mmCIF file of C-alpha atoms in Angstrom:
data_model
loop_
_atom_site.group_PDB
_atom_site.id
_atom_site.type_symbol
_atom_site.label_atom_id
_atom_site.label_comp_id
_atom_site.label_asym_id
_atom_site.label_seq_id
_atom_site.Cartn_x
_atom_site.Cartn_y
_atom_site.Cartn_z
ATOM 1 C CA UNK A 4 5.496 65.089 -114.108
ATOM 2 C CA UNK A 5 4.513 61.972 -116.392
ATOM 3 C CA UNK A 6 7.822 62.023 -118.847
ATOM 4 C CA UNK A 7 6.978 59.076 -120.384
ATOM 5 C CA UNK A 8 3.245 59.949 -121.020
ATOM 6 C CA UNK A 9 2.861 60.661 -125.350
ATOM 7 C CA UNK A 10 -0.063 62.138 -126.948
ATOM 8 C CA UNK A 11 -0.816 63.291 -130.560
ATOM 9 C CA UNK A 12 -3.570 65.629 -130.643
ATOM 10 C CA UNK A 13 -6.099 67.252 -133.084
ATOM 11 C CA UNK A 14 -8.036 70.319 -132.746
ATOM 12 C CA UNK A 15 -9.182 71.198 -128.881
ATOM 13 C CA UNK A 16 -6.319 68.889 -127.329
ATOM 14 C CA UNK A 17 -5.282 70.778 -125.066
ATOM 15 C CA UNK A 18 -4.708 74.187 -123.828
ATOM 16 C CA UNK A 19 -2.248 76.876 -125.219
ATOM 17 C CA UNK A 20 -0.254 79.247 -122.916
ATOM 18 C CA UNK A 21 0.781 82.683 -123.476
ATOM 19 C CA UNK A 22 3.931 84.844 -123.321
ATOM 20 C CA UNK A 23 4.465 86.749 -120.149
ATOM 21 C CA UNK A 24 4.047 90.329 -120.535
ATOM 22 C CA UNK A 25 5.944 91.581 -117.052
ATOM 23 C CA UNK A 26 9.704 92.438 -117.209
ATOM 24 C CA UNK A 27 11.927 90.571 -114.382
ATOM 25 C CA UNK A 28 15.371 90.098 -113.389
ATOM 26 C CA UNK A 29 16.062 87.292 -115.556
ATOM 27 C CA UNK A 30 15.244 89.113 -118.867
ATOM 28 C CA UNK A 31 18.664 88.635 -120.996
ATOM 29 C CA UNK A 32 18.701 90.865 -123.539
ATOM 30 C CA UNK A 33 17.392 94.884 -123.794
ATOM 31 C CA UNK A 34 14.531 95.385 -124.721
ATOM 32 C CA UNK A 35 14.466 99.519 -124.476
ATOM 33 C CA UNK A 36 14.145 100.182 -128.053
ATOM 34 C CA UNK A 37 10.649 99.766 -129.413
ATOM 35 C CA UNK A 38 11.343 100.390 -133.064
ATOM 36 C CA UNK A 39 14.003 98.035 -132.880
ATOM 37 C CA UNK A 40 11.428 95.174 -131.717
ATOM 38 C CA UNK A 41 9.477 96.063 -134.630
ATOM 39 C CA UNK A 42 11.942 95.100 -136.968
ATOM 40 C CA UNK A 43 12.340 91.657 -135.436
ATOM 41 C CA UNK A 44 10.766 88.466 -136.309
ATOM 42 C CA UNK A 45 9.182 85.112 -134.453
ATOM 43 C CA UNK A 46 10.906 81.889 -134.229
ATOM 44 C CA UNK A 47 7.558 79.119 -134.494
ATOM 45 C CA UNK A 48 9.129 75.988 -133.576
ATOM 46 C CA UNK A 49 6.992 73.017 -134.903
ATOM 47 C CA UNK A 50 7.688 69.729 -132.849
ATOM 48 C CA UNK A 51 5.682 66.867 -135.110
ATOM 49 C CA UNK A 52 6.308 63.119 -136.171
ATOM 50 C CA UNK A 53 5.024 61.278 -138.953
ATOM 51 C CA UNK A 54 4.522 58.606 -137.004
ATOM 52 C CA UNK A 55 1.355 61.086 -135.540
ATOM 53 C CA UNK A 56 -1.948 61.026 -137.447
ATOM 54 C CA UNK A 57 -2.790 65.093 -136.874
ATOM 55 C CA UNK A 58 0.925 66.142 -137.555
ATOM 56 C CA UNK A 59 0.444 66.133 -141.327
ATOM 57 C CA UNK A 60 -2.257 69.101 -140.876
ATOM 58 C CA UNK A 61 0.165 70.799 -138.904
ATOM 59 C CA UNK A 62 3.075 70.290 -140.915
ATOM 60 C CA UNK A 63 0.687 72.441 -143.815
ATOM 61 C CA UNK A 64 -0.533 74.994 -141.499
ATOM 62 C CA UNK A 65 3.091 75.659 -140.757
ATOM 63 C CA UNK A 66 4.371 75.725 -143.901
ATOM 64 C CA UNK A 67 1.938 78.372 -144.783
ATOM 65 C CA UNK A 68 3.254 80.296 -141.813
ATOM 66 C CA UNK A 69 6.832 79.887 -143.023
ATOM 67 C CA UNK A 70 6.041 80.936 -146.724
ATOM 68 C CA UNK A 71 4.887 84.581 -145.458
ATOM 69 C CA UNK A 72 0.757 83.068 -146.750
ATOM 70 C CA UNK A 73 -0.599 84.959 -143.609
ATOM 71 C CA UNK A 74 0.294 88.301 -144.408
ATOM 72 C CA UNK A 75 1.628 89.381 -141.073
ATOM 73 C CA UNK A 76 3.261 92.856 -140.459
ATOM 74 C CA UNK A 77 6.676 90.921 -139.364
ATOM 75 C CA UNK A 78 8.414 88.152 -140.480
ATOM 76 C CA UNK A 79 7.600 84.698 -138.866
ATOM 77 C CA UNK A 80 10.445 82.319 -138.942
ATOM 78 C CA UNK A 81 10.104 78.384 -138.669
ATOM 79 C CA UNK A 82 11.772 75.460 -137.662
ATOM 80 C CA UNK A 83 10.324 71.983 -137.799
ATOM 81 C CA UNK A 84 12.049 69.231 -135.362
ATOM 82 C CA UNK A 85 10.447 65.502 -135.880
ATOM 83 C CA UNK A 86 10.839 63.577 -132.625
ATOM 84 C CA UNK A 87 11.456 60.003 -132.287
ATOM 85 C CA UNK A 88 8.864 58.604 -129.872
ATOM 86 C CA UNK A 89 6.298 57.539 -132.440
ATOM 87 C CA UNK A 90 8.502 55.363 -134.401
ATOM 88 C CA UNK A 91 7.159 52.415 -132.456
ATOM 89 C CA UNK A 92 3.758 52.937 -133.992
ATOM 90 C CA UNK A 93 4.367 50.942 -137.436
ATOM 91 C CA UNK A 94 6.419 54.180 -139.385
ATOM 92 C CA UNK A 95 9.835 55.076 -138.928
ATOM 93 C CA UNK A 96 10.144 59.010 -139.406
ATOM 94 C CA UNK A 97 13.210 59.410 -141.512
ATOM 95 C CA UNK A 98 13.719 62.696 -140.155
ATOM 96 C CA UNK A 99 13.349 61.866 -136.873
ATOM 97 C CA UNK A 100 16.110 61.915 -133.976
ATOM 98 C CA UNK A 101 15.979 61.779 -130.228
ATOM 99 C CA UNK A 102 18.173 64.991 -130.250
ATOM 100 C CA UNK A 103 14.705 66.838 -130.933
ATOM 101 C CA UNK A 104 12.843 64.739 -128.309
ATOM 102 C CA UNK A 105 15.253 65.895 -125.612
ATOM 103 C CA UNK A 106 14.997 69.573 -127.190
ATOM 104 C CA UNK A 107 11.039 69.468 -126.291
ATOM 105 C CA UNK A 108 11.564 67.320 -122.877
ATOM 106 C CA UNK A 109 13.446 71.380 -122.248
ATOM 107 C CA UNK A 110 10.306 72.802 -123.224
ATOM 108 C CA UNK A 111 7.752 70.820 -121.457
ATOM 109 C CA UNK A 112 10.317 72.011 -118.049
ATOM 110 C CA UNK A 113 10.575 75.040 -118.645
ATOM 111 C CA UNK A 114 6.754 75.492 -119.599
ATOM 112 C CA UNK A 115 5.737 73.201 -117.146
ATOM 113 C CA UNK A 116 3.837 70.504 -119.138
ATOM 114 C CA UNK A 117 2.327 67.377 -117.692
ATOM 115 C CA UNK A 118 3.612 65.611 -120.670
ATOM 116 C CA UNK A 119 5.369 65.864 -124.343
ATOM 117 C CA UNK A 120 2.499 65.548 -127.348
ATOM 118 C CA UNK A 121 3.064 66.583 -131.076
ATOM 119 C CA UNK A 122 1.908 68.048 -132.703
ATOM 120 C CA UNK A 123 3.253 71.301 -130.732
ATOM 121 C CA UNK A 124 4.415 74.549 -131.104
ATOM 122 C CA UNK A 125 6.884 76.712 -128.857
ATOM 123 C CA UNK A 126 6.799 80.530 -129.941
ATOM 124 C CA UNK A 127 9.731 82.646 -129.035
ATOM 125 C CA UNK A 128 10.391 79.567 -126.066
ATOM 126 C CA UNK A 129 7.963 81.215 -124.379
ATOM 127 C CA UNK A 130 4.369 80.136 -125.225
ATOM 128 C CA UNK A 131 3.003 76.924 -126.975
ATOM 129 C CA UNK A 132 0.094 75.942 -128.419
ATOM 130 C CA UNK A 133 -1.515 72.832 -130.117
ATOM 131 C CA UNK A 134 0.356 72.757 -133.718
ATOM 132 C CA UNK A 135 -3.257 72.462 -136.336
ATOM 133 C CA UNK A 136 -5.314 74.859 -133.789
ATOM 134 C CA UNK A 137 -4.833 78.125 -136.606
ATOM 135 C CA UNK A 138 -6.456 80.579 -134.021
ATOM 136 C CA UNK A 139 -4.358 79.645 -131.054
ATOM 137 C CA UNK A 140 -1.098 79.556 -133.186
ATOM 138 C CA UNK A 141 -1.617 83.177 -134.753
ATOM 139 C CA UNK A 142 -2.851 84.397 -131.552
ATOM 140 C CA UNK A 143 0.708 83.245 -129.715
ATOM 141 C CA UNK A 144 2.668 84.346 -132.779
ATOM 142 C CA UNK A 145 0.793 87.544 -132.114
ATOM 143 C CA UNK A 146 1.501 88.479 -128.668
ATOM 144 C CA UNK A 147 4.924 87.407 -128.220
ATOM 145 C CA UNK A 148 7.718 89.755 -127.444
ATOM 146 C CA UNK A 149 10.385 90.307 -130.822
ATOM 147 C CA UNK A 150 13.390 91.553 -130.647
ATOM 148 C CA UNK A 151 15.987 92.795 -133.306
ATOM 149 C CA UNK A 152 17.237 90.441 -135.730
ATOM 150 C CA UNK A 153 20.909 90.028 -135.594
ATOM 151 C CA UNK A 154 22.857 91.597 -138.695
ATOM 152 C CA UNK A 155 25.018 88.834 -139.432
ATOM 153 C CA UNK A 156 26.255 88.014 -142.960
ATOM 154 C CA UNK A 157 27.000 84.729 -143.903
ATOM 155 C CA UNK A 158 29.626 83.189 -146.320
ATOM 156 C CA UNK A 159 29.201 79.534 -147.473
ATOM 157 C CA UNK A 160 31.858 76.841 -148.570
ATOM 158 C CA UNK A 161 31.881 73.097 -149.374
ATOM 159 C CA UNK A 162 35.442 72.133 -148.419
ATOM 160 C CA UNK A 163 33.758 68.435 -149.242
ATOM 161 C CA UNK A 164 31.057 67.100 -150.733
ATOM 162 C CA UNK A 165 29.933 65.741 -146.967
ATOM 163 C CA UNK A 166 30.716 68.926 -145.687
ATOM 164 C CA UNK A 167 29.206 72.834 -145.422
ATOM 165 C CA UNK A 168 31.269 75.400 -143.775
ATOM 166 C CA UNK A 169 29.531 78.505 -142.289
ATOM 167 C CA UNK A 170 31.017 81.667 -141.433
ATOM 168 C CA UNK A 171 28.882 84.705 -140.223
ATOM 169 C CA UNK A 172 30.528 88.181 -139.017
ATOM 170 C CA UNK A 173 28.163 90.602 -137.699
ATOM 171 C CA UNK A 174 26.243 91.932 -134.324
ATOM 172 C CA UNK A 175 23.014 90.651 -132.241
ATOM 173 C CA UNK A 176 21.185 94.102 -131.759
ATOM 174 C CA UNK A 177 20.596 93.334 -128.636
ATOM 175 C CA UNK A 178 22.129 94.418 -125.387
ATOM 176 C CA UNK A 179 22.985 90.891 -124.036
ATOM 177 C CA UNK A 180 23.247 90.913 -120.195
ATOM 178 C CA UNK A 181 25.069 88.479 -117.266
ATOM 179 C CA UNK A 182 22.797 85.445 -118.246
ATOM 180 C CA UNK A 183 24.036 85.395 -121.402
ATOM 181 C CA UNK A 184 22.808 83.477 -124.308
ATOM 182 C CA UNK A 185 23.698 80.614 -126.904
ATOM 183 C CA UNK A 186 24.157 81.339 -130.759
ATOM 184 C CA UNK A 187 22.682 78.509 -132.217
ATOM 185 C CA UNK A 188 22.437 77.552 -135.734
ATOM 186 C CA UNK A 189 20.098 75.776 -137.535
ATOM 187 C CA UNK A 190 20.528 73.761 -141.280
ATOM 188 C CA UNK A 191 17.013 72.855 -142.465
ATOM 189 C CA UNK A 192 15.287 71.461 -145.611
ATOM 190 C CA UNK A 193 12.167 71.735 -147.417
ATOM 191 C CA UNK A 194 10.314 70.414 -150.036
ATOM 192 C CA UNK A 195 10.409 66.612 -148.709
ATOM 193 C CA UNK A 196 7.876 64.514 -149.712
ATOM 194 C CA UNK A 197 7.602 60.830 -148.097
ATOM 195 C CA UNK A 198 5.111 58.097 -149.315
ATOM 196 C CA UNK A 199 4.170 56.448 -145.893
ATOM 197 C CA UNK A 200 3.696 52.595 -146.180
ATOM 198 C CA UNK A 201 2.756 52.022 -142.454
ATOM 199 C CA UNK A 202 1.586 53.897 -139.353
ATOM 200 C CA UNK A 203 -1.113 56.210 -138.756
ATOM 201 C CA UNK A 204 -0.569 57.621 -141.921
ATOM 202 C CA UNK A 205 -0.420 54.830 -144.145
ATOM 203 C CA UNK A 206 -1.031 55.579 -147.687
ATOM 204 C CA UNK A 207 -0.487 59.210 -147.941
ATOM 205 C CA UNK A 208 1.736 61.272 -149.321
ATOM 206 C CA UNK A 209 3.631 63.421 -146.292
ATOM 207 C CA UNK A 210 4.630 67.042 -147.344
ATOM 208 C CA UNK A 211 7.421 68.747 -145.070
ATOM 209 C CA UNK A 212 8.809 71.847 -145.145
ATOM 210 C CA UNK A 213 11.459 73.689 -143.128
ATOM 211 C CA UNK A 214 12.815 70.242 -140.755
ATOM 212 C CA UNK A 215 15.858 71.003 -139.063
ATOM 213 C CA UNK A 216 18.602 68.488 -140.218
ATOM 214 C CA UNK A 217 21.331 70.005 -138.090
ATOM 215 C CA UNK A 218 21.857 71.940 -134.786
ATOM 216 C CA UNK A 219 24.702 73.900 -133.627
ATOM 217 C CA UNK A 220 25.920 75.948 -131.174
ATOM 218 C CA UNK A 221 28.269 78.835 -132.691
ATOM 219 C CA UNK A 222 29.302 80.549 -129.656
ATOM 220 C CA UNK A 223 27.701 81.447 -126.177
ATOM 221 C CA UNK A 224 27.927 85.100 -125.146
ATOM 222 C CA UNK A 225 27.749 87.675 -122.006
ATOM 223 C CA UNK A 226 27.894 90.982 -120.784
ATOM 224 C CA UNK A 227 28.197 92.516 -124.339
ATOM 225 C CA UNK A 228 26.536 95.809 -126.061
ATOM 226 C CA UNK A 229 24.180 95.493 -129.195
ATOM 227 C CA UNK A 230 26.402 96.898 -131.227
ATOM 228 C CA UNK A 231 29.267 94.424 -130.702
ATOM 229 C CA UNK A 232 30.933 92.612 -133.695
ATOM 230 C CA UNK A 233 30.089 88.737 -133.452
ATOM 231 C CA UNK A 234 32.568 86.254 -135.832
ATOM 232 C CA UNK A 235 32.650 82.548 -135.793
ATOM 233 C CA UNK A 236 32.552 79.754 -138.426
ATOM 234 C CA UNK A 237 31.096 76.047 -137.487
ATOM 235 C CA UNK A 238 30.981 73.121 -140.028
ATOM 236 C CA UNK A 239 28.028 70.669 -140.880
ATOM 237 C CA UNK A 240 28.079 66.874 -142.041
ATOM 238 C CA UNK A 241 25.507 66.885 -144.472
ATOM 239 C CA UNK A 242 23.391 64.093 -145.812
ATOM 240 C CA UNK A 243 22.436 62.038 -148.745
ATOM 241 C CA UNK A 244 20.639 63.960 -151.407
ATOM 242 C CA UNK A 245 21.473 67.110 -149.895
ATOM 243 C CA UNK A 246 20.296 70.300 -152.147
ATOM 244 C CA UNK A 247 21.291 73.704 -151.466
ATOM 245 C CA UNK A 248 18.155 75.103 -153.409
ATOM 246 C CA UNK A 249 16.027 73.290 -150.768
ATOM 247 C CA UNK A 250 17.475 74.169 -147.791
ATOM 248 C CA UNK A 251 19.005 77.712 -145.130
ATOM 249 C CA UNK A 252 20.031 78.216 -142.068
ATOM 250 C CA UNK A 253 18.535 79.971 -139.092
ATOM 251 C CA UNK A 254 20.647 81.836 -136.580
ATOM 252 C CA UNK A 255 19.074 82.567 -133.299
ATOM 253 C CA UNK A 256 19.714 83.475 -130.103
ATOM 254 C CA UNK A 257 18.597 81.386 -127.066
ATOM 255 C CA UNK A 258 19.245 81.449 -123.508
ATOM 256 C CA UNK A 259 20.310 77.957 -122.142
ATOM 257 C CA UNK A 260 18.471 78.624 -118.627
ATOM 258 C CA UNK A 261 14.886 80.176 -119.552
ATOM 259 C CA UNK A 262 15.316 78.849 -123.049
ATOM 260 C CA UNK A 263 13.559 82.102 -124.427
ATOM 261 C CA UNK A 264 14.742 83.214 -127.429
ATOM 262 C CA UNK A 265 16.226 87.002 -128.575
ATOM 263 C CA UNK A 266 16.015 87.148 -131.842
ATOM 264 C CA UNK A 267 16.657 84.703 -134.964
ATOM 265 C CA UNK A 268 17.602 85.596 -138.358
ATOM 266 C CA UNK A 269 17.420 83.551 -141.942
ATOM 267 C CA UNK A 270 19.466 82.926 -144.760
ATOM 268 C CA UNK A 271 18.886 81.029 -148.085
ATOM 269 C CA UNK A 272 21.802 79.068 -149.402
ATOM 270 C CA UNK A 273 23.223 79.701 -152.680
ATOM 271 C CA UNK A 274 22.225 77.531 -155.481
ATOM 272 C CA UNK A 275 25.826 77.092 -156.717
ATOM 273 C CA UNK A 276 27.295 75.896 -153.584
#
């Protein structure tokens, strides 16, 4: 498998995959109750770079998606990670880190890739499709398995001004099995706009919405009923120009092994924090 192979596609580059319908051994969390799954949303994760000359009309098509602009009959939840192997190309992505290229290196294994590309899309872990290919990305988001959202609440605090604390109390819906899964939670940001002085994208203005700033694993869990009450609290450094108004946190649930994901949820921060 060519790890060090990088390509930044536009329409028709390559091929999309699609969830697996079948049930096996491995499945890690009950999926028995169909008007449960109905309730559930999609986690879209959006894997781009600025540094990419066809991640820009991604980065729009998925903000769409995020906003609720294609009227789907569940909700659609996204998370935008910027890698770091195009900052050789002339532009530096400000948002970018090499913690999201190793998240995607985990994808392209577990989907069995040839090779990492942006800009790309991983539905539910399970499927992934070319990032700007509308058709392909609805048709994924379509046919992928959902599964309860968790009920967690969430209380916010700032014991610094470098600092958010997050506490959530509440259960995961889902019957989690031996395989157990990871609580992970996400601390994104939106409405960043970046002039781009060199690259592929010199001279225009880049538009990003919903980039993951922060990752964190809450807890990992096993063996435990849907109905189970779930309490932990995790702190984030935050960064310069940080504003609550812009930015939430996504709470999903993720097994370390498959990486599938079973079920997210979404919160909005409070302006006053």
């Amino acid at each position: 498998m060519a790890r060090r192979l990088f390509s930044c596609f536009g329409r028709g580059g390559v091929g999309s995959t699609q969830p697996e319908h079948h049930h096996n051994a491995a499945t890690t969390a009950d999926e028995s109750a169909e008007e449960q799954r109905r309730s559930g949303g999609v986690l879209v994760e959006l894997f781009s770079s600025q540094g990419c000359a066809t991640s820009p009309e991604a980065e729009l098509v998925v903000s769409r998606l995020g906003r609720g602009d294609f009227n789907l009959d569940f909700p659609v939840i996204v998370l935008g990670f910027h890698v770091d192997y195009w900052d050789h190309m002339g532009w530096k992505d400000p948002f970018g880190s090499s913690q999201w290229t190793v998240r995607q290196k985990a994808y392209v294994e577990s989907l069995k890739l040839d090779t990492l590309f942006t800009p790309q899309v991983v539905v539910q872990g399970r499927a992934h499709c070319v990032a700007n290919e509308e058709e392909s990305l609805l048709g994924s988001i379509m046919d992928a398995p959902r599964f309860p959202s968790p009920s967690f609440q969430a209380a916010f605090q700032r014991p610094s001004q470098e600092s958010l604390q997050v506490s959530l109390t509440g259960a995961l819906r889902s019957k989690i099995d031996h395989q157990g899964v990871d609580i992970m939670v996400a601390l994104y940001e939106s409405g960043l706009v970046t002039d781009c002085a060199k690259g592929e994208n010199k001279g225009r203005v880049l538009s990003n919405d919903f980039v993951v700033r922060r990752l964190e694993k809450l807890c990992f869990v096993k063996d435990i009923s849907a109905k189970k009450t779930i309490s932990g609290t995790l702190s984030f450094l935050l960064w310069e120009g940080f504003n609550p108004t812009k930015s939430g946190i996504v709470v999903f649930l993720q097994n370390s092994s498959s990486h599938h994901i079973f079920g997210s949820q979404r919160f909005e921060l409070p302006a006053d924090l």
